[in-house]
Amino acid sequence: MRVRFAPSPTGWLHVGNARIALTNWLEARKRGGTFILRLDDTDTGRSKPEFAQGIEEDLRWLGLDWDEFFRQSDRIERYVAAAEVLKKKGLLYPCLETEEELNYKREQRRKQGRAPIYDRGALKMTAEQLARAIENGKSPHWRFKLNTRTVTWQDGVLGDRQVKLPSLSDPVLIRADGSFLYTFTSVVDDLETGITHIIRGEDHVTNTGIQIDILEGLSGRPNRLHFAHMPLLTDAEGGQLSKRLGSVSLRQFRRDGIEPAALTGYLAALGTSNDPVAASPRDLVRLWDITRVSHSAARFDTKQLLALNRKHLHALPFEAVKDHLPDGADEPFWLAIRGNLDLLPEARDWHEIARGEITVRPQPEERALLEAAIQSLPPEPWDETSWPTWTAAIGQATQKKGKALFLPLRRALTGEDHGPDLKTFLPLIGRARAASRLQRAIG
């Protein structure tokens, strides 16, 4: 098995890209195959070096590696040679219509009740007419002459699929400026690099029918590639998940503090009956089975992802996170606060609450309780017995209990209404800091 992930470096990777990359990687690793990263960067106007670098960074952040790598921009001579093969076979023909002329033709066909596909008018042009036009400064674009058949294949996810080629326009493979389109370069690369399985989004089904025809035109033999098209992702409400929304880019998830294991585990389970489990890609290989992916669109719900991220964080040992915690954060700190985190960066806030200065809002009606707290401060050293011992003494002195006892103390000590269990968090604050905060709370 040889599979490829072929993003265009024209923007940041989003979760739809990540799902396709992960699926290809899991298939390759499950079946002892080769995973190739190919940058489809022939669109020189939109491809940017920072996006190319970002793709590699984001994939590595997810835990994906690759066995081979290349850029389409390094293979232009191969596309030129392949184009010559198609021209000699009469399958690639020049066209001189402008975009305005093509739009007019499409509109006329619509008015006549016909499909707005290209009418192959350029095939009526003689060699002399073409030569004269080129002499006059016109540059042709080149179209592939589709077969008059229905292309069929057994899809690895969607089952029986077919594309009726006569219902489609002959695709443009080479622009008037001589640059190649993805439809063509992808086929050349897949053929020449020995790709065996193509796994991509359901929005490429029609492309697959066209590309099978181009592939057979180039190779002169029946298609041997296996295709699998993953249903597209929707948002939580079932609407289209726009890849242009920064909120679903891997870069934004990284900034927000989503753990890569939570994202890969969530993506691997989407569209299956499996419950998502946060795990690295390597740990997901054993249970991966592409045949369990549903034919229906899968909903990407950031709330579900956040819940999985939270569950994952709550179980992480100190060794797994110590390099990402604030300076001075130790294992007791992590064990005290991890159960209150949605995202790892929130640990900085709790470290500041434990070790730094916080804003305490005086509550006059709580003055008597806080004075009793100061008078009954336990002696050092403080450990997990200090909080229950202290609150028992305060309760006895004030006749307060439950929320009326614990909430004022939490506010005075942490500045928050909710947070980690003070039995384990109080020793992190320390006696001197606790006393100072209580004095400020009294006002």
XYZ file of C-alpha atoms in Angstrom:
443
model
C 0.000 0.000 0.000
C 1.180 3.499 -0.918
C -1.012 6.424 0.125
C -0.553 10.168 -0.003
C -1.795 13.265 1.741
C -1.668 16.153 -0.705
C -2.610 19.525 0.783
C -2.241 22.819 -1.058
C -0.119 25.347 0.887
C -2.657 28.104 0.311
C -3.867 28.299 3.911
C -3.680 26.651 7.327
C -4.747 23.045 7.813
C -8.253 22.640 9.236
C -9.908 19.664 10.913
C -11.212 18.321 7.595
C -7.637 18.172 6.267
C -6.440 16.645 9.521
C -9.043 13.886 9.337
C -7.931 12.942 5.809
C -4.257 13.039 6.792
C -4.908 10.893 9.873
C -6.995 8.389 7.913
C -4.287 7.930 5.282
C -1.618 7.612 7.978
C -3.619 5.051 9.966
C -4.300 2.979 6.835
C -0.621 2.979 5.911
C 0.569 2.043 9.391
C -2.170 -0.564 9.864
C -1.235 -2.318 6.636
C 2.508 -1.837 6.651
C 2.351 0.665 3.809
C 4.021 3.932 2.835
C 2.659 7.360 3.741
C 3.681 10.181 1.412
C 3.324 13.903 2.076
C 2.955 15.811 -1.188
C 2.535 19.570 -1.382
C 0.281 20.514 -4.292
C 1.878 23.913 -4.787
C 1.523 24.576 -8.520
C -0.818 27.499 -7.774
C 2.058 29.955 -7.440
C -0.247 32.899 -6.877
C -1.763 31.490 -3.676
C 0.855 29.053 -2.360
C 2.945 30.558 0.443
C 6.122 29.255 2.161
C 4.646 29.984 5.594
C 1.657 27.763 4.832
C 3.930 24.967 3.573
C 5.971 25.151 6.774
C 2.770 25.333 8.821
C 1.437 22.129 7.254
C 4.510 20.193 8.339
C 4.437 21.712 11.822
C 0.746 20.945 12.323
C 1.092 17.354 11.121
C 4.011 16.750 13.458
C 2.027 18.312 16.301
C -0.718 15.756 15.630
C 1.870 12.983 15.891
C 2.033 12.131 12.188
C 5.233 11.385 10.283
C 5.830 10.539 6.641
C 8.026 8.148 4.709
C 8.441 10.268 1.572
C 8.001 13.942 0.758
C 7.974 16.079 -2.380
C 6.571 19.267 -3.863
C 4.774 19.442 -7.172
C 6.695 22.610 -8.007
C 9.817 20.423 -8.286
C 8.214 18.186 -10.935
C 7.146 20.625 -13.651
C 9.184 18.806 -16.308
C 7.257 15.604 -15.578
C 3.933 17.375 -16.185
C 5.249 18.841 -19.446
C 6.242 15.359 -20.605
C 2.910 13.843 -19.588
C 1.035 16.600 -21.404
C 2.932 15.779 -24.589
C 1.825 12.143 -24.270
C -1.821 13.215 -24.142
C -1.392 15.652 -27.016
C 0.072 12.945 -29.250
C -2.894 10.722 -28.410
C -5.302 13.484 -29.348
C -6.649 13.620 -25.796
C -5.412 17.115 -24.952
C -6.600 19.873 -27.240
C -6.101 23.675 -27.365
C -8.922 26.133 -26.749
C -8.961 29.882 -27.368
C -12.273 30.982 -25.871
C -12.085 33.744 -23.297
C -13.879 33.458 -19.962
C -16.512 35.885 -21.248
C -17.132 33.723 -24.319
C -17.400 30.597 -22.193
C -19.869 32.286 -19.853
C -21.979 33.319 -22.851
C -21.987 29.753 -24.197
C -23.041 28.368 -20.834
C -25.866 30.878 -20.536
C -27.110 30.057 -24.031
C -27.212 26.341 -23.228
C -29.169 27.047 -20.056
C -31.726 29.023 -22.035
C -32.036 26.071 -24.415
C -32.662 23.709 -21.516
C -29.334 21.950 -21.937
C -26.601 21.268 -19.396
C -24.122 24.187 -19.283
C -21.116 22.075 -20.246
C -18.409 22.915 -22.742
C -19.505 22.252 -26.345
C -16.039 21.246 -27.637
C -16.169 24.097 -30.078
C -12.361 24.263 -30.095
C -12.198 20.863 -31.796
C -13.650 22.497 -34.932
C -10.660 24.829 -35.167
C -8.128 23.985 -37.902
C -4.379 23.911 -37.377
C -4.079 26.997 -39.563
C -6.619 28.895 -37.460
C -4.782 27.947 -34.275
C -1.391 28.975 -35.685
C -2.794 32.301 -36.872
C -4.327 33.013 -33.465
C -1.071 32.242 -31.677
C 0.802 34.514 -34.114
C -1.641 37.257 -33.182
C -0.721 36.917 -29.513
C -3.369 34.511 -28.243
C -2.387 31.746 -25.822
C -4.523 28.602 -25.690
C -5.604 26.745 -22.621
C -5.743 22.957 -22.950
C -8.629 20.613 -22.224
C -8.709 16.850 -21.782
C -11.144 15.061 -24.088
C -13.299 12.929 -21.791
C -14.490 9.514 -22.874
C -18.162 8.933 -23.633
C -18.705 6.420 -20.844
C -19.674 6.031 -17.224
C -16.754 5.470 -14.874
C -17.519 3.071 -12.020
C -15.577 1.890 -8.994
C -16.094 0.172 -5.667
C -15.409 2.848 -3.091
C -13.678 1.837 0.131
C -16.146 3.872 2.209
C -19.136 4.782 0.033
C -19.561 1.503 -1.863
C -20.604 1.462 -5.551
C -19.942 4.804 -7.211
C -20.206 6.072 -10.762
C -19.565 9.266 -12.699
C -21.184 9.864 -16.098
C -18.486 11.573 -18.127
C -20.783 12.834 -20.940
C -22.538 15.031 -18.371
C -19.313 16.903 -17.591
C -17.263 19.550 -19.352
C -13.877 18.505 -20.666
C -11.601 19.676 -17.837
C -8.944 22.322 -18.367
C -5.578 20.768 -17.492
C -3.267 23.580 -18.575
C -4.025 27.272 -18.184
C -3.291 29.822 -20.906
C -0.202 30.916 -18.955
C 1.167 27.372 -19.172
C 0.576 26.449 -15.522
C -0.911 23.071 -14.665
C -4.087 22.418 -12.711
C -4.435 20.012 -9.806
C -6.703 17.697 -11.810
C -3.753 16.857 -14.060
C -0.718 17.057 -11.788
C -2.372 14.834 -9.203
C -2.923 12.072 -11.744
C 0.652 12.288 -13.034
C 2.051 12.098 -9.512
C -0.219 9.260 -8.417
C 0.756 7.271 -11.506
C 4.492 7.921 -11.380
C 4.960 7.530 -7.612
C 3.123 4.213 -7.459
C 0.166 5.294 -5.331
C -2.142 2.331 -4.732
C -4.920 3.826 -2.600
C -6.389 7.336 -2.680
C -8.307 8.380 0.425
C -9.848 11.846 0.346
C -13.055 13.792 0.919
C -16.419 13.008 -0.624
C -16.285 16.335 -2.478
C -13.746 14.701 -4.826
C -16.062 11.968 -6.137
C -16.635 13.706 -9.483
C -12.900 14.470 -9.712
C -12.233 10.777 -9.269
C -14.309 9.886 -12.334
C -12.426 12.475 -14.393
C -9.024 11.509 -13.034
C -9.572 7.814 -13.705
C -10.217 8.732 -17.353
C -7.064 10.871 -17.491
C -5.037 8.156 -15.766
C -6.153 5.536 -18.272
C -5.416 7.942 -21.117
C -1.879 8.455 -19.825
C -1.055 4.866 -18.901
C -2.934 3.103 -21.688
C -4.255 0.507 -19.234
C -7.321 0.089 -16.991
C -7.313 1.854 -13.645
C -5.693 -0.089 -10.819
C -6.056 2.477 -8.049
C -8.362 1.938 -5.085
C -10.446 4.905 -3.944
C -12.115 5.723 -0.636
C -14.040 8.957 -0.092
C -14.663 10.135 3.454
C -18.014 11.898 4.033
C -17.548 15.568 4.767
C -17.697 17.046 8.241
C -20.482 19.369 9.321
C -20.705 21.698 12.272
C -22.588 20.818 15.462
C -25.897 21.924 13.913
C -25.385 19.925 10.721
C -24.372 22.930 8.605
C -21.387 23.176 6.331
C -18.078 23.259 8.172
C -16.204 26.005 6.407
C -12.495 25.359 6.089
C -11.960 29.105 5.987
C -13.131 29.516 9.579
C -10.100 30.056 11.770
C -11.965 28.399 14.625
C -11.484 24.950 13.069
C -7.862 25.392 11.997
C -5.262 23.213 13.674
C -3.219 26.333 14.357
C -6.057 27.824 16.415
C -6.621 24.588 18.331
C -2.908 24.571 19.159
C -3.086 28.160 20.398
C -6.166 27.379 22.475
C -4.406 24.491 24.181
C -6.233 21.481 22.748
C -4.147 18.367 23.301
C -3.160 16.600 20.032
C -4.175 13.238 21.492
C -7.687 14.563 22.116
C -7.991 15.835 18.547
C -6.645 12.679 16.878
C -8.793 10.449 19.075
C -11.870 12.531 18.293
C -11.216 12.617 14.538
C -10.545 8.879 14.367
C -13.922 8.143 15.992
C -15.959 10.633 13.920
C -18.421 8.895 11.648
C -18.054 5.551 13.433
C -19.935 3.932 16.304
C -16.789 4.032 18.446
C -16.661 6.210 21.536
C -13.793 8.700 21.130
C -10.757 8.031 23.264
C -7.870 10.481 23.472
C -4.811 8.732 22.077
C -1.767 9.335 19.913
C -1.974 8.152 16.296
C 0.297 5.203 17.056
C -2.026 4.061 19.814
C -5.012 4.331 17.460
C -3.597 2.021 14.777
C -4.593 -1.237 16.445
C -8.310 -0.417 16.570
C -8.529 1.469 13.274
C -10.895 0.075 10.621
C -11.924 2.282 7.692
C -14.849 -0.006 6.872
C -16.550 1.216 10.061
C -16.806 4.773 8.742
C -20.423 5.706 8.020
C -21.660 6.873 4.607
C -23.267 9.868 6.315
C -21.674 13.192 7.148
C -20.129 13.389 10.623
C -20.717 16.311 12.975
C -17.672 18.034 14.364
C -18.723 19.432 17.727
C -16.137 21.550 19.529
C -17.992 20.972 22.811
C -17.465 17.231 22.458
C -13.820 17.796 21.594
C -13.406 20.005 24.649
C -15.033 17.379 26.869
C -12.601 14.748 25.561
C -9.701 17.155 26.046
C -10.836 17.756 29.632
C -11.079 14.028 30.351
C -7.630 13.474 28.865
C -6.026 16.254 30.926
C -7.559 15.002 34.164
C -5.743 11.680 33.764
C -2.329 12.943 32.625
C 0.617 12.318 34.961
C 2.990 15.118 35.887
C 5.773 13.753 33.656
C 3.573 14.208 30.566
C 2.975 17.910 31.175
C 5.850 19.233 33.282
C 7.582 20.896 30.317
C 4.408 22.862 29.554
C 3.676 24.107 33.078
C 4.765 27.470 34.544
C 8.235 27.692 36.089
C 8.187 26.346 39.600
C 5.110 24.173 39.112
C 5.696 20.801 40.742
C 3.845 17.501 40.917
C 1.674 18.393 43.961
C 0.535 21.510 42.096
C -0.382 19.490 38.988
C -2.247 16.828 40.939
C -4.172 19.537 42.794
C -5.339 21.492 39.735
C -5.567 19.045 36.808
C -9.152 18.059 37.649
C -10.259 21.666 37.084
C -8.724 22.202 33.659
C -10.448 22.318 30.289
C -7.239 23.404 28.563
C -3.637 23.097 29.707
C -2.855 26.858 29.456
C -5.371 27.388 32.281
C -2.719 25.920 34.595
C -0.954 29.316 34.448
C -3.969 30.982 36.049
C -4.054 28.502 38.915
C -0.314 28.823 39.420
C -0.756 32.573 39.808
C -3.582 31.995 42.289
C -1.457 29.562 44.274
C 1.850 31.473 44.258
C 1.183 35.038 43.139
C -0.920 38.034 44.040
C -4.663 37.964 43.515
C -7.454 40.503 43.770
C -9.645 39.812 46.766
C -13.004 41.592 46.946
C -13.995 42.537 50.525
C -17.371 41.168 51.613
C -18.574 43.094 54.732
C -21.235 40.533 55.628
C -18.539 37.848 55.754
C -16.230 39.794 58.072
C -17.023 37.828 61.217
C -16.426 34.494 59.525
C -13.114 35.630 58.021
C -11.948 37.050 61.375
C -12.681 33.668 62.929
C -10.665 32.072 60.115
C -7.657 34.271 60.918
C -7.878 33.505 64.627
C -7.985 29.750 63.989
C -5.291 29.458 61.316
C -3.616 26.031 61.707
C 0.095 25.986 62.468
C 2.614 24.958 59.829
C 3.445 22.667 58.162
C 0.255 22.584 56.082
C -0.829 19.369 54.446
C -4.090 17.743 53.315
C -5.358 17.587 56.902
C -5.083 21.360 57.365
C -8.222 22.344 55.445
C -10.693 19.972 57.158
C -9.181 20.775 60.561
C -9.350 24.509 59.936
C -12.909 24.583 58.540
C -14.138 22.443 61.442
C -12.743 25.022 63.878
C -14.254 27.941 61.919
C -17.626 26.218 61.741
C -17.645 25.608 65.461
C -16.778 29.250 66.175
C -19.350 30.769 63.783
C -22.039 28.080 63.570
C -21.670 28.212 59.790
C -21.671 25.156 57.566
C -21.942 24.093 53.928
C -21.866 26.821 51.291
C -22.167 29.593 53.882
C -18.877 28.401 55.373
C -16.860 27.255 52.384
C -17.715 29.858 49.714
C -16.518 32.962 51.629
C -13.282 31.177 52.468
C -12.713 30.116 48.845
C -13.350 33.652 47.608
C -10.975 35.156 50.130
C -8.228 32.614 49.494
C -8.440 32.256 45.705
C -10.563 35.107 44.384
C -12.790 32.517 42.689
C -16.156 30.922 43.425
C -15.055 27.528 42.107
C -11.797 25.674 41.767
C -9.610 22.810 42.963
C -10.293 20.960 46.170
C -8.870 23.218 48.858
C -7.711 20.188 50.801
C -4.915 19.818 48.239
C -4.753 23.415 47.007
C -4.457 25.140 50.392
C -0.927 23.806 51.102
C 0.168 25.374 47.799
C -1.022 28.793 48.979
C 0.759 28.477 52.322
C -0.046 29.929 55.737
C 1.524 33.374 55.289
C -0.139 34.003 51.947
C -3.482 32.755 53.251
C -3.310 35.066 56.265
C -2.493 38.068 54.081
C -5.428 37.367 51.753
C -7.842 36.998 54.642
C -6.733 40.349 56.069
C -7.308 42.044 52.713
C -10.734 40.390 52.405
C -11.790 41.845 55.728
C -10.912 45.290 54.325
